[in-house]
PDB file of C-alpha atoms and ligand atoms in Angstrom:
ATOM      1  CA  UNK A 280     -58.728 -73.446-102.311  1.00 97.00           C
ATOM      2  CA  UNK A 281     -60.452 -75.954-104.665  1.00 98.00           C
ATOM      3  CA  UNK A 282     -62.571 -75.116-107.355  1.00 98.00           C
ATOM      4  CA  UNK A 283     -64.341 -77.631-109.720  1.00 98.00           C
ATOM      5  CA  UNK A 284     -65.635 -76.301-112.760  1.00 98.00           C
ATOM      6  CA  UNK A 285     -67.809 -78.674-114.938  1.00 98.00           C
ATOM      7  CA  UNK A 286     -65.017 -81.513-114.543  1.00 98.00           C
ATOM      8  CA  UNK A 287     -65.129 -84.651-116.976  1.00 98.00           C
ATOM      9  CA  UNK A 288     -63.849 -87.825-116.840  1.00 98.00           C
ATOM     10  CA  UNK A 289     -64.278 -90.890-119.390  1.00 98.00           C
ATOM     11  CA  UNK A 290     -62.565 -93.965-118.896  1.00 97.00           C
ATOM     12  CA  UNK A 291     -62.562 -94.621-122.813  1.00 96.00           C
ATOM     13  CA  UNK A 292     -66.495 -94.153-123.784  1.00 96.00           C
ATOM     14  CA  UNK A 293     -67.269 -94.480-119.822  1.00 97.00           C
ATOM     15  CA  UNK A 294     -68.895 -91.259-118.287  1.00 98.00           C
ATOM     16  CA  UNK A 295     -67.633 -92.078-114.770  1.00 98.00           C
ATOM     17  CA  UNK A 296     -67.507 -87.795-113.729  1.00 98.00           C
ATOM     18  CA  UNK A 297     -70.517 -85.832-115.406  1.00 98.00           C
ATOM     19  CA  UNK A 298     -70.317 -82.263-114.804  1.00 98.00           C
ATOM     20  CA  UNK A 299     -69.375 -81.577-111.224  1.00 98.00           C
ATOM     21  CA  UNK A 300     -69.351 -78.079-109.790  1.00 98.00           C
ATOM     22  CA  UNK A 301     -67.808 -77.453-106.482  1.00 98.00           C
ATOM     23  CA  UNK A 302     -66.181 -75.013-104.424  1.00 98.00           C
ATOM     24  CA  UNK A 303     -64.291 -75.743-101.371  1.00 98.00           C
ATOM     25  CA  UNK A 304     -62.912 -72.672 -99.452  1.00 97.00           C
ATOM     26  CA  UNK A 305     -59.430 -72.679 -97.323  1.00 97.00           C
ATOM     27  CA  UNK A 306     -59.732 -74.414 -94.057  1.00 97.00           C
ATOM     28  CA  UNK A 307     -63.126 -76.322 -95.001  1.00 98.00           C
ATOM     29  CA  UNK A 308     -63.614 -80.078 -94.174  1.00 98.00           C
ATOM     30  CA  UNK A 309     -66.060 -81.414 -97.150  1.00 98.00           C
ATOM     31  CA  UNK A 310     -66.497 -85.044 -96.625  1.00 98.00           C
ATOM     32  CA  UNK A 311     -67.766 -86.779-100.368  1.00 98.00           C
ATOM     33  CA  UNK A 312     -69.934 -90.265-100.224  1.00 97.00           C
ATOM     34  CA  UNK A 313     -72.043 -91.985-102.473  1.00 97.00           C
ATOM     35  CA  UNK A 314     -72.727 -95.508-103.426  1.00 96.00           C
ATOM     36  CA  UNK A 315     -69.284 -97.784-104.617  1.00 96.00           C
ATOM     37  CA  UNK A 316     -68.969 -96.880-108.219  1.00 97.00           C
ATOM     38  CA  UNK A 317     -70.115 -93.316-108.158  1.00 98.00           C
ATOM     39  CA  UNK A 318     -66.891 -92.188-108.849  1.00 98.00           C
ATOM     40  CA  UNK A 319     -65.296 -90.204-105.286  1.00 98.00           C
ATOM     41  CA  UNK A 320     -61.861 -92.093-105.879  1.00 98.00           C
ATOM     42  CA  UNK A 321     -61.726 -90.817-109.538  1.00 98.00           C
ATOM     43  CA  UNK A 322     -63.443 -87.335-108.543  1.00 98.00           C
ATOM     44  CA  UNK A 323     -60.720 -86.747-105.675  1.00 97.00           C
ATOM     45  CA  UNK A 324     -57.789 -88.147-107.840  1.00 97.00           C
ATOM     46  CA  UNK A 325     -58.539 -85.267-110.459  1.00 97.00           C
ATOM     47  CA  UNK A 326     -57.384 -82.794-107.871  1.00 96.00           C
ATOM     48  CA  UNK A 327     -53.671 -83.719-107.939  1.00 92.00           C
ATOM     49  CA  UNK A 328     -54.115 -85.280-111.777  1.00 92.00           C
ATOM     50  CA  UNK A 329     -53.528 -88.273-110.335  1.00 93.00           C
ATOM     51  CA  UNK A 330     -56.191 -89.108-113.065  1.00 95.00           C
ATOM     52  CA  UNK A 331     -55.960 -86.781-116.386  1.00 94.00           C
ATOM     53  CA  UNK A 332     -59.450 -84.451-116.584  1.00 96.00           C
ATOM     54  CA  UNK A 333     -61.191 -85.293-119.970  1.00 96.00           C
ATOM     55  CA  UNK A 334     -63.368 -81.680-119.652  1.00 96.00           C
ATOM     56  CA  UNK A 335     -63.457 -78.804-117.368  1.00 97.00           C
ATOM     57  CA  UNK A 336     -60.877 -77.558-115.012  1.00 96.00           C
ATOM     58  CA  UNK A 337     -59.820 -78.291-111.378  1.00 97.00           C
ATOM     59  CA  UNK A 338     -58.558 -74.628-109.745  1.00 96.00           C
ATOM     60  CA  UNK A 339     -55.959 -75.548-107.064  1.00 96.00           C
ATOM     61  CA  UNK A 340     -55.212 -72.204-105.010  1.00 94.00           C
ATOM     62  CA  UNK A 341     -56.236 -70.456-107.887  1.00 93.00           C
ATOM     63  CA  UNK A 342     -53.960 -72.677-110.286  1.00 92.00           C
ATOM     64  CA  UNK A 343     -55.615 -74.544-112.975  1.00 93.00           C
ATOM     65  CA  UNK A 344     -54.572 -78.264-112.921  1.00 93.00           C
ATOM     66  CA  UNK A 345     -55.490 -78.725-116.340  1.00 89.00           C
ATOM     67  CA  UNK A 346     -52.664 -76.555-117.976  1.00 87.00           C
ATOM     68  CA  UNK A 347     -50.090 -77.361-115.914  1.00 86.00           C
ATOM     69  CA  UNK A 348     -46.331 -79.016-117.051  1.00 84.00           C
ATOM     70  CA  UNK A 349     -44.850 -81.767-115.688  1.00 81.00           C
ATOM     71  CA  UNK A 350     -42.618 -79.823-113.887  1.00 82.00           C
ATOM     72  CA  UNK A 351     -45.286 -77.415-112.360  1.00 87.00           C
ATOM     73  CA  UNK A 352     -47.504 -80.203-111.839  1.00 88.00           C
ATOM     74  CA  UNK A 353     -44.512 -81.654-109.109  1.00 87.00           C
ATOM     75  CA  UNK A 354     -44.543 -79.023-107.337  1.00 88.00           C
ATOM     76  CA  UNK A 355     -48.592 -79.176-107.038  1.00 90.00           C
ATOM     77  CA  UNK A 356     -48.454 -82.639-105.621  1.00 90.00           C
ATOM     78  CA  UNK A 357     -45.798 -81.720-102.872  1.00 90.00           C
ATOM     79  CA  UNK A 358     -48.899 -78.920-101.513  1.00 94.00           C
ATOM     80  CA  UNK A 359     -51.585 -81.656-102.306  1.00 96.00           C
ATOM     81  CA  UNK A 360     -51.300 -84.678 -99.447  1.00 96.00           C
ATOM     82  CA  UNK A 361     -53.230 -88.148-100.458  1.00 96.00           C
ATOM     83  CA  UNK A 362     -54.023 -90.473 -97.890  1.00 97.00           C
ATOM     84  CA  UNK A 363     -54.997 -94.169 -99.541  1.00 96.00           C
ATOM     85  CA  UNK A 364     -57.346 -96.299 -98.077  1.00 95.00           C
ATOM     86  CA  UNK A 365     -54.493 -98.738 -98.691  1.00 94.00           C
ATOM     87  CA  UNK A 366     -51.464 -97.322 -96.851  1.00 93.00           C
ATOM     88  CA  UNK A 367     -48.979 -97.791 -99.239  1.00 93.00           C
ATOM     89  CA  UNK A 368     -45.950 -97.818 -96.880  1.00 97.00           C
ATOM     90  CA  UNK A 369     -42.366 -98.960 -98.032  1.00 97.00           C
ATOM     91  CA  UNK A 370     -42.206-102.602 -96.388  1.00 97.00           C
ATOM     92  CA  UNK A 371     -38.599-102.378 -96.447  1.00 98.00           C
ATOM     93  CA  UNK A 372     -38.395 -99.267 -94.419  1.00 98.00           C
ATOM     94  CA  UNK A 373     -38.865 -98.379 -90.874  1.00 98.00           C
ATOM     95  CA  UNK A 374     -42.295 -95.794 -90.058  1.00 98.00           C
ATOM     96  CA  UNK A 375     -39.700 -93.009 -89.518  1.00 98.00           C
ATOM     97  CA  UNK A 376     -37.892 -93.825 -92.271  1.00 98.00           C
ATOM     98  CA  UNK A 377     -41.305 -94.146 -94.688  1.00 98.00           C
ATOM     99  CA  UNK A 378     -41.222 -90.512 -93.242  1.00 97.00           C
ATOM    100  CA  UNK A 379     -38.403 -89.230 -93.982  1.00 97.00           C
ATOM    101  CA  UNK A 380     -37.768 -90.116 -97.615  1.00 96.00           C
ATOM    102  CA  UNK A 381     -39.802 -87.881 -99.420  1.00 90.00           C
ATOM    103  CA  UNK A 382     -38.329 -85.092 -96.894  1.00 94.00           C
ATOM    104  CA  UNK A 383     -34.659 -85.820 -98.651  1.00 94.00           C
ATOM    105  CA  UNK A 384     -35.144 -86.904-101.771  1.00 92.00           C
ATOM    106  CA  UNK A 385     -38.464 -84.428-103.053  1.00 89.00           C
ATOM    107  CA  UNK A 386     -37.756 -81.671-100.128  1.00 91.00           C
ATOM    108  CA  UNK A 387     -34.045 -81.622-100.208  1.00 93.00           C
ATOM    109  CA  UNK A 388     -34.185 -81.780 -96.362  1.00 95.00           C
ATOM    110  CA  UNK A 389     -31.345 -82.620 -94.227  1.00 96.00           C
ATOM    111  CA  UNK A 390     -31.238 -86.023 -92.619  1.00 96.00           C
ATOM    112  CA  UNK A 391     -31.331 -84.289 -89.427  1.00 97.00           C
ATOM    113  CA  UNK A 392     -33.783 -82.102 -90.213  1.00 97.00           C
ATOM    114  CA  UNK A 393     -36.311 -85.054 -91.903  1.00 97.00           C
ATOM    115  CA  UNK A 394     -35.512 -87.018 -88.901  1.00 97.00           C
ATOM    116  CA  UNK A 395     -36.965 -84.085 -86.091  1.00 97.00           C
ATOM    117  CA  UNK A 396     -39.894 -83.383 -88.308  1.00 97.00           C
ATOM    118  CA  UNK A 397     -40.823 -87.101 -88.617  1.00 97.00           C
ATOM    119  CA  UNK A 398     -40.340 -87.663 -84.592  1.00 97.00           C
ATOM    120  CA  UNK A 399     -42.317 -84.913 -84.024  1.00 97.00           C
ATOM    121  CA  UNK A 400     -45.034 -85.934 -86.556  1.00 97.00           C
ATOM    122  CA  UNK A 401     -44.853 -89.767 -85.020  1.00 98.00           C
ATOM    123  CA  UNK A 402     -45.762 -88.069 -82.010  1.00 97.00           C
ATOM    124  CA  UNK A 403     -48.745 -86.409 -82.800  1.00 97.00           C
ATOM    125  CA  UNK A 404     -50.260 -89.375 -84.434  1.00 97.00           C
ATOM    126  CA  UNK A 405     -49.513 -91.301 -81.286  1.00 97.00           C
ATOM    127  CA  UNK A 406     -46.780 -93.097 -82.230  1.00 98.00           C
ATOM    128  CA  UNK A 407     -43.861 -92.179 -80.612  1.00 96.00           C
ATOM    129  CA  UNK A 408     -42.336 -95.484 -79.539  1.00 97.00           C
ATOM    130  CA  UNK A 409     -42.678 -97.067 -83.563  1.00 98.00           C
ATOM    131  CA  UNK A 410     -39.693 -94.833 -85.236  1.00 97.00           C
ATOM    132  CA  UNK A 411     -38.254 -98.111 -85.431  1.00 98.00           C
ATOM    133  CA  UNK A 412     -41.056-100.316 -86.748  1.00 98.00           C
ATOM    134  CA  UNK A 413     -41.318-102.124 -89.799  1.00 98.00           C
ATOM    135  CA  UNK A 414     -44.521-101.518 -91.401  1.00 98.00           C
ATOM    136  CA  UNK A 415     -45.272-105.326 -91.018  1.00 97.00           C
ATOM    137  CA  UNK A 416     -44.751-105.489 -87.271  1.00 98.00           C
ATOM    138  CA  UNK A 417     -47.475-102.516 -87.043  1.00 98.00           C
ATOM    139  CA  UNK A 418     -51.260-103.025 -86.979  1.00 97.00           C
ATOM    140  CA  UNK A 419     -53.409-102.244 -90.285  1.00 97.00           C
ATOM    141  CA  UNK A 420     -54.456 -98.613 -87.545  1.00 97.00           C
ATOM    142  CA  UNK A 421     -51.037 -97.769 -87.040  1.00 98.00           C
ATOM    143  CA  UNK A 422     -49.548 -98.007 -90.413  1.00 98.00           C
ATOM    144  CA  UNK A 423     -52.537 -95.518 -91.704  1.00 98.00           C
ATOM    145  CA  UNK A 424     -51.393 -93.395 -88.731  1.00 98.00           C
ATOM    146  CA  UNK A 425     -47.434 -93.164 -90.162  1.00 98.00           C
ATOM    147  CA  UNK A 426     -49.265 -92.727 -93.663  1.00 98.00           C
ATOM    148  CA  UNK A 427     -50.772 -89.565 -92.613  1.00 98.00           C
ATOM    149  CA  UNK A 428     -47.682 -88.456 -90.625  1.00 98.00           C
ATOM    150  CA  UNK A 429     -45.766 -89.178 -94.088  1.00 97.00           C
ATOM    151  CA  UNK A 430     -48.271 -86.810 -96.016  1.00 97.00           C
ATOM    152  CA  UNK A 431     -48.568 -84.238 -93.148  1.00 97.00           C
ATOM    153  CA  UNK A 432     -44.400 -83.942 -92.951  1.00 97.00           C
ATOM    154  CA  UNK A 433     -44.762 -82.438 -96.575  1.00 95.00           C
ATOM    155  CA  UNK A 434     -46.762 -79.759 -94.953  1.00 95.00           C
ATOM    156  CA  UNK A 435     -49.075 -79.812 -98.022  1.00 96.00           C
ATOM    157  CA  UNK A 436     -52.007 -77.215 -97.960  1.00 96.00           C
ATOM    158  CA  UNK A 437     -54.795 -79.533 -99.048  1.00 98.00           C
ATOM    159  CA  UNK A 438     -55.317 -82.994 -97.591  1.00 98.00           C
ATOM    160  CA  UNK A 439     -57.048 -85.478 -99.701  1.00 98.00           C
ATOM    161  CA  UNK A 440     -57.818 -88.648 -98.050  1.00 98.00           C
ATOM    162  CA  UNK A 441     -60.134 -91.577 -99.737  1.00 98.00           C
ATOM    163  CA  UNK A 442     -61.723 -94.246 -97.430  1.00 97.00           C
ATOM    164  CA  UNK A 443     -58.622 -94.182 -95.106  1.00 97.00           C
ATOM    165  CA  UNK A 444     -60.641 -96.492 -92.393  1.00 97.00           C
ATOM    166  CA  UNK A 445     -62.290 -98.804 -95.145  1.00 96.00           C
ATOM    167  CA  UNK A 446     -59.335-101.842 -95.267  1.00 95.00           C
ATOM    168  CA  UNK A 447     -59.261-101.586 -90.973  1.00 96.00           C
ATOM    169  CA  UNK A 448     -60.650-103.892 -88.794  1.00 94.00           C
ATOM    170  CA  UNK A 449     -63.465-101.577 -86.295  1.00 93.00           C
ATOM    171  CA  UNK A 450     -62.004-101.820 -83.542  1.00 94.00           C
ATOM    172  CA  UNK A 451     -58.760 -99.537 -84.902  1.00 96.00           C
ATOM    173  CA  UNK A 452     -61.299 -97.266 -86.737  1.00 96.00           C
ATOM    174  CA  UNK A 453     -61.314 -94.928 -83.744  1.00 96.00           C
ATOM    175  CA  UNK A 454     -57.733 -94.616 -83.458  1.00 96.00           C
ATOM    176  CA  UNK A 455     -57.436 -93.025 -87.276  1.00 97.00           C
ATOM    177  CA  UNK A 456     -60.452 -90.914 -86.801  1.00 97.00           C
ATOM    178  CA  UNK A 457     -58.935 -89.602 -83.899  1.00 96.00           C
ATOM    179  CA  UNK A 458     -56.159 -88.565 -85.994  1.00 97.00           C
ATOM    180  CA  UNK A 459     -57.850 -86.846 -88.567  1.00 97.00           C
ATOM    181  CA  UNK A 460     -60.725 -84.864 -86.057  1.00 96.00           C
ATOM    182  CA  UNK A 461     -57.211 -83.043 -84.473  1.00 95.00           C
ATOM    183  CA  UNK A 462     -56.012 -82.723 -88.583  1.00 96.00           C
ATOM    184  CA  UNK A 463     -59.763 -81.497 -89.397  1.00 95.00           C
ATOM    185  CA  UNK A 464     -59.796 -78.603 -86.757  1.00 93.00           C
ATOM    186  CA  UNK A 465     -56.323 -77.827 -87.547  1.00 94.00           C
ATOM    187  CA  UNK A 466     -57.704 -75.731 -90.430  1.00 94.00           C
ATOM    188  CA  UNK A 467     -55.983 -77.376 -93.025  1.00 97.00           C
ATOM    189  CA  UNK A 468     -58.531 -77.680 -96.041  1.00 98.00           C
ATOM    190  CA  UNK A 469     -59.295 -81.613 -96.258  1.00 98.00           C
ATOM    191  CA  UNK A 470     -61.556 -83.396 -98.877  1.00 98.00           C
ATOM    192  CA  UNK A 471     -62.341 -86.799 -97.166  1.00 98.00           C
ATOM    193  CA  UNK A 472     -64.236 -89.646 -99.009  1.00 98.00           C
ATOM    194  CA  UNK A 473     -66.076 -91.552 -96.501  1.00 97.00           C
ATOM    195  CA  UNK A 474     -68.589 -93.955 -95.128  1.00 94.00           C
ATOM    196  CA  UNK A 475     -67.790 -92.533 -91.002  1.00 95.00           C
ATOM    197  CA  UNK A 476     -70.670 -90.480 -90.958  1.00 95.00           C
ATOM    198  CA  UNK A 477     -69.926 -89.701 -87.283  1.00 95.00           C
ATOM    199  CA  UNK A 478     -66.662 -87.636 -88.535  1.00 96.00           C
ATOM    200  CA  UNK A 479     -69.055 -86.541 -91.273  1.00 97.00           C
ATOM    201  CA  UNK A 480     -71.844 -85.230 -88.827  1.00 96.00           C
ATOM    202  CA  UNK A 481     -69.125 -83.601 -86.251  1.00 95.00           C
ATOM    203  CA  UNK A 482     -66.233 -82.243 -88.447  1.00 95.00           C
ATOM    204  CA  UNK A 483     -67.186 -81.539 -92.529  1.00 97.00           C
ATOM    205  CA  UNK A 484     -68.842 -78.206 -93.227  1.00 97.00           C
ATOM    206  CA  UNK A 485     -70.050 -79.614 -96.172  1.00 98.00           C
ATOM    207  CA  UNK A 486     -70.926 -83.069 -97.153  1.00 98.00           C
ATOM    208  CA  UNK A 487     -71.369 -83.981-100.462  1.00 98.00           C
ATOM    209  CA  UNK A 488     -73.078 -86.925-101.987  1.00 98.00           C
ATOM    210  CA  UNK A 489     -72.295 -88.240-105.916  1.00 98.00           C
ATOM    211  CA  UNK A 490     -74.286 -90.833-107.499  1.00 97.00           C
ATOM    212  CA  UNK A 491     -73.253 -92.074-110.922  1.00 97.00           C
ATOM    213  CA  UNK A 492     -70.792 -89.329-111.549  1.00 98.00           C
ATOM    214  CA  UNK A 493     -73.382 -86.119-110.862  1.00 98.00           C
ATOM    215  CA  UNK A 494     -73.366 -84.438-106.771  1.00 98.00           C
ATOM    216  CA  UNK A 495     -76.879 -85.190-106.101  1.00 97.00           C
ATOM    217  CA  UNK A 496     -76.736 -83.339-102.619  1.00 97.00           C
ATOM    218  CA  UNK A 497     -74.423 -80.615-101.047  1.00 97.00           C
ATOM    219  CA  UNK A 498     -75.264 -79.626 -97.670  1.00 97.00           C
ATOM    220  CA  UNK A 499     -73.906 -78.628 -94.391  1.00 97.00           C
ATOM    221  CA  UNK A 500     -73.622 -82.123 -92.270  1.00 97.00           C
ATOM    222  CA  UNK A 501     -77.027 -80.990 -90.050  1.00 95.00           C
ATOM    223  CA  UNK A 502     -79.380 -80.155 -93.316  1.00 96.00           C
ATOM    224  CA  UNK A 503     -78.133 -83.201 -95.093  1.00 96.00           C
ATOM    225  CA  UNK A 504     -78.912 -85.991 -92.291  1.00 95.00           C
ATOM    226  CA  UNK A 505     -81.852 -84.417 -90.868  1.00 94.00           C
ATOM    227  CA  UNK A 506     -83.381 -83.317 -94.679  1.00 93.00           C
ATOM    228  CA  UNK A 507     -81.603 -85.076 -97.356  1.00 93.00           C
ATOM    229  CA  UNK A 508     -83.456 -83.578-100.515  1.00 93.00           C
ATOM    230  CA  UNK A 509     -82.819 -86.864-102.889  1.00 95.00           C
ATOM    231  CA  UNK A 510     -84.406 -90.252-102.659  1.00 95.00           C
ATOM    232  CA  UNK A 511     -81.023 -91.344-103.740  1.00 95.00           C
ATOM    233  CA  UNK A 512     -79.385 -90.218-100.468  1.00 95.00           C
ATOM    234  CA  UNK A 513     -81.614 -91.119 -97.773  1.00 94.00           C
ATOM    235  CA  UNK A 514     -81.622 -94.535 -99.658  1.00 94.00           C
ATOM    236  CA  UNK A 515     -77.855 -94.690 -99.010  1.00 94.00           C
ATOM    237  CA  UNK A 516     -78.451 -93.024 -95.252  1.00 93.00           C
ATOM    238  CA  UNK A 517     -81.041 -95.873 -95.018  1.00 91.00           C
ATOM    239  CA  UNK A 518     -78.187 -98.549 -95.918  1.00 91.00           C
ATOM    240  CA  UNK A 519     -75.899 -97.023 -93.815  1.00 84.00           C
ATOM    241  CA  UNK A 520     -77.714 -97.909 -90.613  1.00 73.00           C
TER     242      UNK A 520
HETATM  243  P1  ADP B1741     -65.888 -95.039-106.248  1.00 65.59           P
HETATM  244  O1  ADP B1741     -64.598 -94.568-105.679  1.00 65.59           O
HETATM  245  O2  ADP B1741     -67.045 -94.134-105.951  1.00 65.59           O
HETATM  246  O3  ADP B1741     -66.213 -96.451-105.880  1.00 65.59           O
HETATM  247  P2  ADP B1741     -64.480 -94.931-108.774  1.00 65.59           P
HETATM  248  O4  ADP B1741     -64.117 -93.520-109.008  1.00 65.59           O
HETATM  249  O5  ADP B1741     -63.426 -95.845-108.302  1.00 65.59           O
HETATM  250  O6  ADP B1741     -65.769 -95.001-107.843  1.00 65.59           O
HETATM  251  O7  ADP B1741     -65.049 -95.538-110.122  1.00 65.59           O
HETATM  252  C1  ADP B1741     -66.064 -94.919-110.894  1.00 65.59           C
HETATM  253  C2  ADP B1741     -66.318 -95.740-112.151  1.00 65.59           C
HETATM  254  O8  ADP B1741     -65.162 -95.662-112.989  1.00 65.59           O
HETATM  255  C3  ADP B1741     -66.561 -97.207-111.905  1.00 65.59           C
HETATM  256  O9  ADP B1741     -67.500 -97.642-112.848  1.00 65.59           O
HETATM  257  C4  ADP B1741     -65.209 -97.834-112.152  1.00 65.59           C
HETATM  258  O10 ADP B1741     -65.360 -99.157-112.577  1.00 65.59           O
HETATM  259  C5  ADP B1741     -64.655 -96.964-113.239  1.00 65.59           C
HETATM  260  N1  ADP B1741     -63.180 -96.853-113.200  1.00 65.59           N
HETATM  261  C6  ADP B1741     -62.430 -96.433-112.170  1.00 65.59           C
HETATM  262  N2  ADP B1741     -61.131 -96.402-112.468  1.00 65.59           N
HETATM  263  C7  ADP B1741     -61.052 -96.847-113.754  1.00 65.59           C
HETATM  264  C8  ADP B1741     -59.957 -97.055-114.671  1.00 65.59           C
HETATM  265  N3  ADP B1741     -58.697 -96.786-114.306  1.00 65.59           N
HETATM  266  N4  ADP B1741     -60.260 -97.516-115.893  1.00 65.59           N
HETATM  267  C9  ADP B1741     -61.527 -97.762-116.271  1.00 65.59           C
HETATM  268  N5  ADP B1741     -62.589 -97.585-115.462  1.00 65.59           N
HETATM  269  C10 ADP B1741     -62.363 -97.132-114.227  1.00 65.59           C
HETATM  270 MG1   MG B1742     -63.293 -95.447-104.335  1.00 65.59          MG
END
């Protein structure tokens, strides 16, 4: 579903992505960590060209991301979801509303339709009762919650998400984690950058970890925490406890 293929990426003379190979197959759960710096947030960006590859190519379903037109490269990020570690929600609008507004305007949904799909979606992130809520009168938990309902009402094929429980306060950790265990064995394929190396341990098949651009480890979650292969990592398992 996601091929990387000796991807690139200078900031100006800055090597921040050095050659990373990776292959992530439909329905897998990879979660990517690594020390702040490493470059995850620029690494997962490149998938939707959120950031512009400076070498290699990024295959998307079999699509390269490098070659594509504007217009082609749309219709890319309506199948790719990205969940920010800051929620980015309209302040102006109400949850259901945040929902709904890529359904009309990108979609070309009905308002009835976009307003059954983002009830329903409210729902399954547990929050039923907050179609109505501005984003301000919701906690910093919820509001990720109506982010991902946003991203999942797009019914996108690959989630991305990057630190989405990194600007929350711990006790409303759980609540988004829950979310995204039920999204994880949904079999949608999800790319998660994360420090929650519980969700890493139960849910990724693969777990990557990137130091200064390079993957340093790839393992399935039970090989990499029990035999991590590079000092580098069980230094930043070591910090992590
Ligand atoms: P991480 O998400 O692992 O903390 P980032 O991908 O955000 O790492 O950043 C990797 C490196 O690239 C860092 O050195 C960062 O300062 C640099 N960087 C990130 N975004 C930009 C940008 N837009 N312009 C210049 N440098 C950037
Ligand atoms: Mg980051």
């Amino acid at each position: 579903m996601i091929e990387f293929r000796d991807v690139h990426k200078f900031y100006d003379k800055l090597h921040v992505i050095r050659g990373i190979d990776l292959s992530i197959t439909k329905g897998e759960v990879v979660v990517i960590c690594g020390p702040s710096g490493s470059g995850k947030s620029t690494l997962i960006r490149l998938v939707n060209q959120l950031e512009i590859l400076s070498r290699g190519d990024i295959l998307v379903d079999g699509q390269s991301v490098a070659s594509l037109r504007s217009r082609s490269l749309r219709q890319l990020r309506t199948q790719i979801g990205f969940v920010f570690q800051q929620f980015n929600l309209y302040p102006h609008l109400t949850a259901e509303q945040n929902i709904t507004l890529a359904l009309r305007k990108v979609l070309s949904i009905t308002p009835k339709d976009a307003t059954l799909r983002a009830v329903e979606l409210l729902e399954r992130v547990g929050l039923a009762d907050k179609r109505q809520a501005y984003p301000a009168q919701l906690s910093g938990g919820q509001q990720q919650r109506v982010a991902i309902a946003r991203t999942l009402a797009m019914r996108p094929k690959i989630l991305l998400f990057d630190e989405p429980t990194s600007a929350l306060d711990p006790e409303m950790i759980g609540e988004v984690l829950t979310v995204m265990r039920d999204l994880a064995t949904s079999g949608i394929t999800m790319l998660v950058v994360t420090h929650e190396m519980g969700f890493a341990r139960e849910l990724a098949d693969l777990v990557v970890f990137i130091d200064q651009g390079v993957i340093l480890e790839n393992a399935k979650p039970s090989d990499f925490f029990l035999s991590p292969q590079h000092p580098r990592t069980r230094q930043f398992l070591r910090q992590l406890l």
